[in-house]
Amino acid sequence: MTLITSPPPTSTPTPTEESRMPGTPASAPHLRLARPLEGRDGEILTPAAIAFLTELHDRFARRRHDRLAARERRRFEIGTGDDPHFRADTAHIRDDPSWRVAGAGPGLEDRRVEITGPTDPKMTINALNSGARVWLADQEDATSPTWRNVIGGQLSLFDAIRGQLSFTSPEGKRYEVTAERTPTIVMRPRGWHLPEKHVTFVDRTGRELPASGSLVDYGLYVFHNAHALVAAGRGPYFYLPKIESAEEARLWDDVFSFTEERLGLAHGTIRATVLIETLPAAFEMEEILFALRDHCAGLNAGRWDYIFSIIKTYRGRGARFVLPDRSEVTMTVPFMRAYTELLVRTCHKRGAYAIGGMSAFIPNRRRPEITEAAFEKVAADKRREAGDGFDGTWVAHPDLIPVARAEFDAVLGDRENQLDRSREDVCIEPRQLLDLRIGLPVTTAGVRANVSVAIRYIEAWLRGLGAVAIDDLMEDAATAEISRSQIWQWIHQDRETAEGTAITRPFVEGLLADVLAEVQRFDGERFDDAAEVFREVALRPEFPAFLTLPAYAKYLD
């Protein structure tokens, strides 16, 4: 099959003579780092690694740009009335029963419980000691992409893979990997949309572009660790975030194939699990699997970003696309049930693992009643997923691993997966994925909760924290995106709260002032900057596609 490609962009940035490295001809593509190397940076940013990153950008940066332009066009089409649908031009792929994906690679055969988290040394060690079968080493939504975090995360993974990682806290507590069996690492790079502003790519014509966060994260990790992971029988493996089309998946597949050839790996060594966390991707699951079939292990139900994508996509389409309080948009509402059941059926039809989503509830060791409630809610969530046919699931805290594992053990027993459950009873129509009716109102408490979560998360993100416990929930960039997007939509769709208050900018500004008055101030806090970011992404007429883009460009080091 030849996947559809989009036309090239109409304009590109113009270089300056001063921007070129001295002595480097304009025809030689190269990268320029904005920061001098510090500490152990040189172990990651070696000349050979930078040369590999340059090759990746030389081959794939233009196609990435084309795919992002195609996203914008499709988003505009949906926003003006052309609803997503199952593609007619790829029906032959869906109708062909013969093809299968590569499936689980070595060390990924049993994925019943996966733990997610950032890649700083302490969290890396905690994840490796957690008892989970898989660790999603997250350079994306759970990591604030400061330059220190980007390179520091690579160093943590480099050391962990070689069994040489340890960490001593400022208080003197020492952390070491003590588990006899550590989880298989599946690394998640940043999505295609995110740049790496500390690295500039200068192409063959001398044009300058910010480097791709995806290619920087992926390239450094695979270059340094691929052979060590293969020798250990555990990789290299990746989670692919924010995919919106089969063409974007095909771009990743070509990146993988080039990498295997360049690094001397057998074709198909690299395996990827794709997060289905955007509305357009939900309509192209089989096509995404097909595009990645030689490298694909499965799909994941990225529930929180999926909700964000729906709000973003339909933010201007009228009252029937307005969702109630975030707490009411659960996995049991009809459109979310349709999405997850379609995912399981699609995966098992093609020999791919279906991995469930992350429940945001976390324990509170100081309040046993909160912990008990969290355990009950997580158990119910994982019981539903296991019963629906998922092959594994996510948790965000080590204490939740036994809870989730018990629910999957009850269904799986000694089996590694549920691929034999074809779910042929499932037949999902486009209207079921787009029927957002829940029948509940927006409340004043719901609006205030969104303001509070968004402000407190953005403030922590600006300080370099990507996963933050707020009110006994684990919040990351996806849940902050839901919070600010709902506020923008409620304002622009002239919603009222159940108590009869119009949701307007002045009303939200008042709630913002209340939250800022209540938060704890401390040295190094960035609530004033967070408030400015919040106003830009939630209260202005324009709607940034991702809150991380303006926040990263203006405020993050």
XYZ file of C-alpha atoms in Angstrom:
557
model
C 0.000 0.000 0.000
C 1.168 3.538 -0.689
C 0.078 5.836 2.106
C -1.135 9.282 1.137
C 1.421 12.055 1.459
C 0.772 15.746 1.875
C 2.192 18.557 -0.280
C 5.309 20.355 0.994
C 4.909 23.483 3.111
C 4.727 26.785 1.290
C 7.443 28.533 3.294
C 10.452 27.737 5.449
C 12.640 29.806 7.760
C 15.475 31.810 6.211
C 18.989 31.349 7.614
C 21.440 34.065 8.523
C 25.145 33.940 7.675
C 25.990 34.366 11.366
C 24.005 31.237 12.237
C 26.323 28.864 10.377
C 29.187 27.209 12.185
C 32.533 28.732 11.085
C 34.091 26.764 8.294
C 30.975 24.685 7.674
C 29.647 24.950 4.100
C 25.930 25.623 3.761
C 25.547 22.327 1.893
C 26.611 20.220 4.895
C 23.683 19.527 7.239
C 24.638 19.871 10.872
C 23.342 20.459 14.372
C 24.222 23.347 16.654
C 23.865 23.082 20.427
C 22.742 26.157 22.350
C 24.397 25.044 25.578
C 27.979 24.140 26.414
C 28.524 20.606 27.652
C 28.481 20.237 31.431
C 29.334 17.389 33.755
C 28.655 14.074 32.015
C 26.873 15.613 29.004
C 29.751 14.545 26.770
C 28.954 10.889 27.446
C 25.589 11.384 25.699
C 26.358 14.175 23.243
C 29.323 12.417 21.655
C 30.443 13.366 18.133
C 29.134 10.024 16.851
C 25.741 10.490 18.544
C 25.413 14.027 17.162
C 26.312 12.736 13.712
C 23.529 10.153 14.023
C 21.035 12.826 15.112
C 22.093 14.912 12.135
C 21.405 11.980 9.800
C 17.962 11.501 11.315
C 17.100 15.148 10.789
C 18.574 15.232 7.300
C 16.401 12.280 6.265
C 13.200 12.898 8.214
C 12.852 16.528 9.365
C 11.102 17.667 6.173
C 8.617 14.783 6.325
C 7.904 15.602 9.971
C 7.124 19.178 8.944
C 4.778 17.913 6.219
C 2.946 15.667 8.654
C 2.429 18.506 11.125
C 1.029 20.657 8.314
C -1.340 17.805 7.413
C -2.501 17.699 11.040
C -3.446 21.355 10.911
C -5.384 20.902 7.688
C -7.305 17.926 9.083
C -8.039 19.742 12.330
C -9.463 22.651 10.346
C -11.613 20.295 8.253
C -13.098 18.623 11.327
C -13.622 21.978 13.010
C -15.675 23.129 10.034
C -17.914 20.070 9.913
C -16.087 17.161 8.265
C -16.311 14.577 11.045
C -13.719 11.810 11.328
C -14.623 8.563 9.593
C -13.082 5.233 8.676
C -11.043 5.955 5.551
C -12.408 4.727 2.228
C -8.958 4.757 0.582
C -7.609 2.242 3.118
C -10.632 -0.064 3.321
C -8.616 -2.803 1.598
C -6.244 -2.863 4.575
C -9.080 -3.296 7.057
C -10.746 -5.919 4.856
C -7.616 -8.027 4.327
C -7.625 -10.759 7.018
C -4.136 -12.057 6.245
C -1.713 -9.579 7.772
C -0.430 -9.456 11.355
C 1.953 -7.228 13.269
C 5.327 -8.398 14.568
C 3.945 -8.605 18.100
C 5.749 -8.770 21.418
C 9.514 -8.748 21.307
C 11.745 -10.521 23.849
C 10.926 -9.281 27.331
C 7.525 -7.938 26.300
C 5.625 -11.217 26.306
C 3.912 -10.475 29.636
C 2.795 -6.867 30.070
C 0.062 -7.287 32.647
C 1.239 -4.358 34.752
C 3.347 -1.459 33.497
C 4.515 1.444 35.642
C 4.918 4.899 34.140
C 7.104 7.732 35.275
C 9.869 10.238 34.542
C 13.515 9.343 34.022
C 15.337 11.242 36.755
C 17.669 8.947 38.737
C 15.445 8.511 41.800
C 12.294 7.743 39.810
C 14.248 5.448 37.488
C 15.488 3.409 40.441
C 12.031 3.306 42.023
C 10.534 2.062 38.754
C 13.190 -0.616 38.325
C 12.568 -1.820 41.890
C 8.775 -1.648 41.559
C 7.966 -5.226 40.556
C 6.156 -4.159 37.377
C 6.694 -6.196 34.199
C 7.364 -3.075 32.092
C 8.520 0.461 32.814
C 7.376 3.261 30.538
C 10.446 5.479 30.797
C 8.752 8.744 30.031
C 10.578 11.594 28.306
C 7.197 13.005 27.267
C 4.171 13.947 29.400
C 5.731 12.982 32.744
C 8.938 14.938 32.049
C 9.270 18.691 31.865
C 11.685 19.120 28.930
C 14.301 21.334 30.505
C 17.684 20.737 28.919
C 18.891 19.233 32.213
C 15.949 16.794 32.222
C 16.422 15.851 28.563
C 20.104 14.981 28.943
C 19.787 13.839 32.564
C 17.090 11.362 31.582
C 19.357 9.940 28.900
C 22.130 9.519 31.466
C 19.773 7.752 33.898
C 18.728 5.295 31.203
C 22.318 4.830 30.014
C 23.431 3.934 33.540
C 20.378 1.800 34.339
C 20.800 -0.334 31.227
C 24.419 -0.983 32.222
C 23.613 -1.760 35.864
C 25.546 1.218 37.196
C 22.814 3.596 38.366
C 22.666 4.889 41.932
C 21.474 8.123 43.508
C 22.008 9.957 46.781
C 19.397 12.542 47.755
C 20.309 15.950 49.206
C 19.256 14.525 52.570
C 21.825 11.756 52.219
C 19.481 8.860 51.401
C 21.008 6.445 48.915
C 18.937 4.729 46.218
C 20.107 1.613 44.358
C 18.567 -0.990 42.086
C 18.024 -4.084 44.233
C 15.336 -6.024 42.340
C 16.338 -9.443 41.015
C 14.081 -8.927 37.996
C 13.733 -5.390 36.701
C 11.009 -4.286 34.275
C 11.570 -4.231 30.546
C 12.152 -0.610 29.556
C 9.887 0.955 26.939
C 11.046 4.523 26.347
C 8.582 7.239 25.311
C 10.089 10.134 23.333
C 8.334 13.438 22.858
C 5.625 13.691 20.200
C 6.190 14.843 16.639
C 4.858 18.318 17.422
C 7.427 19.237 20.079
C 10.680 20.976 19.155
C 13.975 20.851 21.012
C 14.869 24.513 21.251
C 18.369 23.870 22.578
C 19.391 22.147 19.343
C 19.209 23.748 15.893
C 19.230 21.746 12.675
C 20.802 23.467 9.679
C 19.823 21.679 6.485
C 21.633 21.307 3.162
C 20.468 24.718 1.952
C 21.450 26.504 5.157
C 17.915 26.820 6.480
C 17.607 26.679 10.268
C 14.933 24.814 12.187
C 14.597 23.812 15.821
C 15.461 20.155 16.147
C 12.680 17.622 16.658
C 12.158 16.628 20.284
C 11.089 13.197 19.034
C 14.238 12.586 17.051
C 16.529 13.948 19.776
C 14.978 11.758 22.495
C 14.722 8.688 20.300
C 18.051 9.129 18.544
C 20.202 9.560 21.634
C 18.553 6.619 23.397
C 18.695 4.157 20.515
C 22.199 5.143 19.461
C 23.710 4.563 22.892
C 21.601 1.653 24.117
C 20.313 -0.462 21.237
C 23.090 -3.044 21.238
C 23.158 -3.320 25.039
C 19.397 -3.883 25.072
C 19.563 -6.497 22.332
C 22.319 -8.308 24.237
C 20.098 -8.324 27.335
C 17.138 -9.619 25.290
C 14.989 -6.591 26.075
C 14.746 -4.100 23.297
C 15.106 -1.437 22.080
C 11.416 -0.658 22.593
C 9.396 2.553 22.348
C 6.008 4.064 23.116
C 4.907 6.474 20.367
C 2.745 9.377 21.606
C 0.283 11.753 19.936
C 0.069 9.883 16.611
C -2.790 11.245 14.491
C -2.595 9.229 11.266
C -1.188 6.159 9.561
C 1.173 8.438 7.644
C 2.696 9.613 10.928
C 3.104 5.984 11.969
C 4.745 5.216 8.622
C 7.226 8.009 9.271
C 8.222 6.330 12.538
C 8.469 2.976 10.747
C 10.895 4.465 8.249
C 12.914 5.983 11.112
C 13.120 2.519 12.692
C 14.166 0.816 9.457
C 16.858 3.423 8.807
C 18.121 3.048 12.386
C 18.339 -0.728 12.089
C 20.333 -0.463 8.887
C 22.559 2.304 10.224
C 23.293 0.564 13.559
C 23.573 -2.953 12.189
C 20.413 -4.355 13.776
C 18.212 -7.008 12.209
C 15.075 -5.610 10.605
C 12.239 -5.734 13.116
C 14.480 -5.585 16.190
C 12.926 -2.290 17.265
C 9.372 -2.621 18.568
C 6.863 0.128 19.236
C 3.591 0.435 21.079
C 1.422 3.269 19.771
C -0.699 5.342 22.098
C -4.151 5.840 20.627
C -4.690 9.154 22.344
C -6.027 11.390 19.601
C -9.466 11.332 18.026
C -8.181 11.024 14.413
C -6.051 8.016 15.392
C -9.090 6.206 16.814
C -10.433 6.032 13.254
C -7.147 4.674 11.837
C -6.106 2.000 14.329
C -5.755 -0.787 11.765
C -3.958 1.470 9.307
C -1.514 2.513 12.069
C -0.846 -1.122 12.901
C -0.324 -1.883 9.201
C 2.089 1.011 8.704
C 4.209 -0.225 11.632
C 3.536 -3.935 11.189
C 7.202 -5.035 11.075
C 7.940 -3.077 14.253
C 4.645 -3.028 16.130
C 3.993 -4.676 19.499
C 0.598 -3.171 20.284
C -1.616 -0.203 21.033
C -2.314 1.623 24.281
C -5.513 3.388 25.320
C -4.116 6.818 26.203
C -7.310 7.883 27.881
C -6.453 11.346 29.196
C -4.907 12.716 26.027
C -7.783 11.144 24.096
C -10.287 13.194 26.100
C -8.132 16.283 25.554
C -8.036 15.579 21.816
C -11.825 15.357 21.647
C -12.249 18.678 23.464
C -9.609 20.340 21.286
C -11.054 18.956 18.056
C -14.663 19.904 18.829
C -14.119 22.997 20.933
C -15.993 25.220 18.458
C -18.657 22.840 17.156
C -21.552 23.599 19.510
C -23.255 22.541 22.715
C -23.550 18.831 21.940
C -19.760 18.536 21.992
C -19.348 20.147 25.425
C -18.354 17.777 28.205
C -19.232 18.212 31.898
C -16.829 18.329 34.845
C -13.651 16.395 34.157
C -14.397 14.051 37.073
C -17.576 12.908 35.295
C -15.802 11.898 32.072
C -15.041 8.371 33.188
C -14.083 5.252 31.274
C -17.643 3.960 31.564
C -19.334 6.745 29.576
C -20.509 5.424 26.182
C -18.012 7.155 23.878
C -15.061 6.039 26.002
C -16.396 2.479 26.138
C -16.687 2.483 22.337
C -13.095 3.691 21.973
C -11.573 1.083 24.289
C -13.610 -1.836 22.968
C -12.680 -0.937 19.388
C -9.036 -0.823 20.427
C -9.096 -4.330 21.937
C -10.898 -5.800 18.925
C -8.518 -4.122 16.489
C -5.400 -5.239 18.342
C -6.408 -8.871 18.734
C -7.523 -9.094 15.123
C -3.931 -8.299 14.110
C -1.904 -10.072 16.817
C -1.132 -6.874 18.728
C -1.248 -6.394 22.489
C -3.914 -4.060 23.860
C -2.633 -2.098 26.864
C -5.045 -0.267 29.135
C -4.753 3.281 30.408
C -3.539 4.905 33.580
C -5.911 5.475 36.446
C -5.036 8.830 38.008
C -5.844 7.771 41.587
C -2.830 7.381 43.851
C -2.432 6.309 47.478
C -1.805 8.730 50.336
C 0.321 7.050 52.972
C -0.616 9.671 55.571
C -4.356 9.162 55.087
C -5.412 5.509 55.057
C -8.958 6.336 53.993
C -7.659 8.023 50.817
C -5.466 5.033 50.097
C -8.324 2.586 50.587
C -10.551 4.587 48.245
C -7.744 4.756 45.645
C -7.236 0.991 45.824
C -10.947 0.369 45.321
C -11.192 2.699 42.329
C -8.051 1.341 40.678
C -9.189 -2.248 41.249
C -12.538 -1.523 39.601
C -10.826 0.171 36.662
C -8.393 -2.691 36.091
C -11.105 -5.315 36.591
C -13.054 -3.700 33.771
C -10.002 -3.598 31.502
C -9.066 -7.223 32.146
C -12.668 -8.279 31.574
C -12.784 -6.366 28.301
C -9.782 -8.285 26.973
C -6.858 -5.952 27.573
C -3.509 -7.709 27.858
C -2.044 -5.304 30.395
C -2.447 -1.914 32.010
C -0.668 1.111 33.470
C -0.212 2.393 37.002
C 1.593 5.518 38.176
C 2.607 4.412 41.691
C 4.401 1.265 42.930
C 1.789 0.687 45.663
C -0.847 0.147 42.955
C 1.021 -2.655 41.199
C -0.335 -5.459 43.431
C -3.875 -4.066 43.061
C -3.700 -4.015 39.260
C -1.841 -7.310 39.030
C -4.469 -9.100 41.111
C -7.193 -8.111 38.645
C -5.202 -9.243 35.613
C -4.000 -12.409 37.345
C -7.638 -13.312 37.989
C -8.320 -13.245 34.246
C -4.981 -14.237 32.719
C -3.820 -16.851 35.188
C -0.605 -18.316 33.755
C -1.259 -16.961 30.262
C 0.790 -14.038 28.973
C -2.018 -12.323 27.084
C -5.610 -12.514 25.847
C -4.907 -12.475 22.119
C -7.270 -15.418 21.748
C -10.177 -13.141 22.678
C -11.071 -11.732 19.279
C -13.966 -9.584 20.565
C -15.943 -10.230 17.399
C -18.997 -9.202 19.426
C -17.767 -5.608 19.149
C -19.020 -3.548 16.203
C -18.329 0.164 16.603
C -19.752 2.795 14.256
C -18.295 6.317 13.870
C -21.349 7.853 15.541
C -20.574 5.911 18.743
C -17.100 7.420 18.936
C -18.529 10.910 18.401
C -21.596 10.769 20.652
C -20.337 12.798 23.599
C -23.628 13.024 25.471
C -23.222 12.371 29.188
C -26.211 14.298 30.513
C -24.485 16.042 33.416
C -23.863 19.758 34.020
C -20.755 21.821 34.530
C -20.463 22.850 38.162
C -18.710 25.758 39.839
C -16.617 23.242 41.733
C -15.645 21.623 38.435
C -14.506 24.926 36.945
C -12.534 25.777 40.057
C -10.911 22.325 40.123
C -9.746 22.782 36.536
C -8.235 26.179 37.330
C -6.501 24.783 40.396
C -5.073 21.734 38.644
C -3.917 23.716 35.624
C -2.180 26.417 37.670
C -0.506 24.033 40.100
C 0.616 21.657 37.367
C 1.956 24.405 35.082
C 3.861 25.931 38.007
C 5.499 22.592 38.800
C 6.219 21.981 35.095
C 8.014 25.323 34.847
C 10.201 24.198 37.761
C 11.095 21.041 35.890
C 8.549 18.555 37.275
C 6.426 16.637 34.777
C 4.398 14.287 37.015
C 2.789 15.928 40.040
C 0.550 14.596 42.819
C -2.319 17.056 43.263
C -5.263 16.301 45.572
C -4.494 12.563 45.566
C -4.418 12.316 41.774
C -1.349 11.943 39.598
C -1.464 14.819 37.157
C 0.682 15.131 34.062
C 0.603 17.273 30.922
C -2.443 15.396 29.580
C -4.685 16.112 32.570
C -3.556 19.736 32.642
C -4.486 19.941 28.944
C -7.999 18.687 29.710
C -8.363 21.253 32.472
C -7.379 24.292 30.437
C -9.171 23.104 27.272
C -12.468 22.633 29.064
C -12.245 26.137 30.484
C -11.584 27.592 27.024
C -14.491 25.644 25.542
C -16.939 26.488 28.339
C -16.168 30.182 27.890
C -16.479 30.147 24.102
C -19.622 28.000 24.117
C -21.343 30.355 26.617
C -21.846 27.656 29.244
C -23.367 28.228 32.658
C -22.654 26.295 35.802
C -25.345 24.183 37.433
C -25.586 26.976 39.993
C -26.519 29.473 37.256
C -23.233 31.373 36.890
C -22.088 32.231 33.378
C -18.599 30.872 32.679
C -16.830 33.968 31.423
C -13.276 35.258 31.458
C -13.954 37.535 34.470
C -15.503 34.606 36.359
C -12.481 32.406 35.661
C -10.094 35.265 36.484
C -11.813 35.502 39.863
C -11.299 31.790 40.470
C -7.685 32.163 39.362
C -7.146 34.937 41.905
C -8.657 32.732 44.616
C -6.376 29.812 43.741
C -3.284 32.022 43.639
C -4.183 33.447 47.044
C -4.436 29.964 48.532
C -1.353 28.246 47.101
C 1.711 27.885 49.246
C 4.481 30.258 48.184
C 8.106 29.166 48.513
C 11.556 29.975 47.197
C 11.791 29.236 43.506
C 8.033 28.985 42.919
C 6.727 30.208 39.573
C 3.038 30.864 40.090
C 3.178 34.282 38.417
C 4.639 32.727 35.256
C 2.126 29.874 35.509
C -0.741 32.364 35.639
C 0.501 34.034 32.467
C 0.757 30.675 30.708
C -2.738 29.784 31.911
C -4.178 33.023 30.556
C -2.512 32.397 27.198
C -3.756 28.827 26.805
C -7.202 29.095 28.445
C -8.463 32.682 28.449
C -7.408 34.241 25.157
C -9.396 33.973 21.910
C -6.696 31.883 20.232
C -6.398 28.239 21.224
C -2.816 26.880 21.265
C -2.831 23.246 20.150
C -0.695 22.287 23.158
C -0.132 24.283 26.328
C 3.454 22.997 26.419
C 4.368 24.883 23.231
C 4.001 28.493 24.478
C 5.152 27.504 27.966
C 8.273 25.843 26.549
C 9.052 28.653 24.141
C 8.784 31.493 26.676
C 9.465 30.184 30.143
C 11.325 26.866 30.234
C 15.100 26.708 30.530
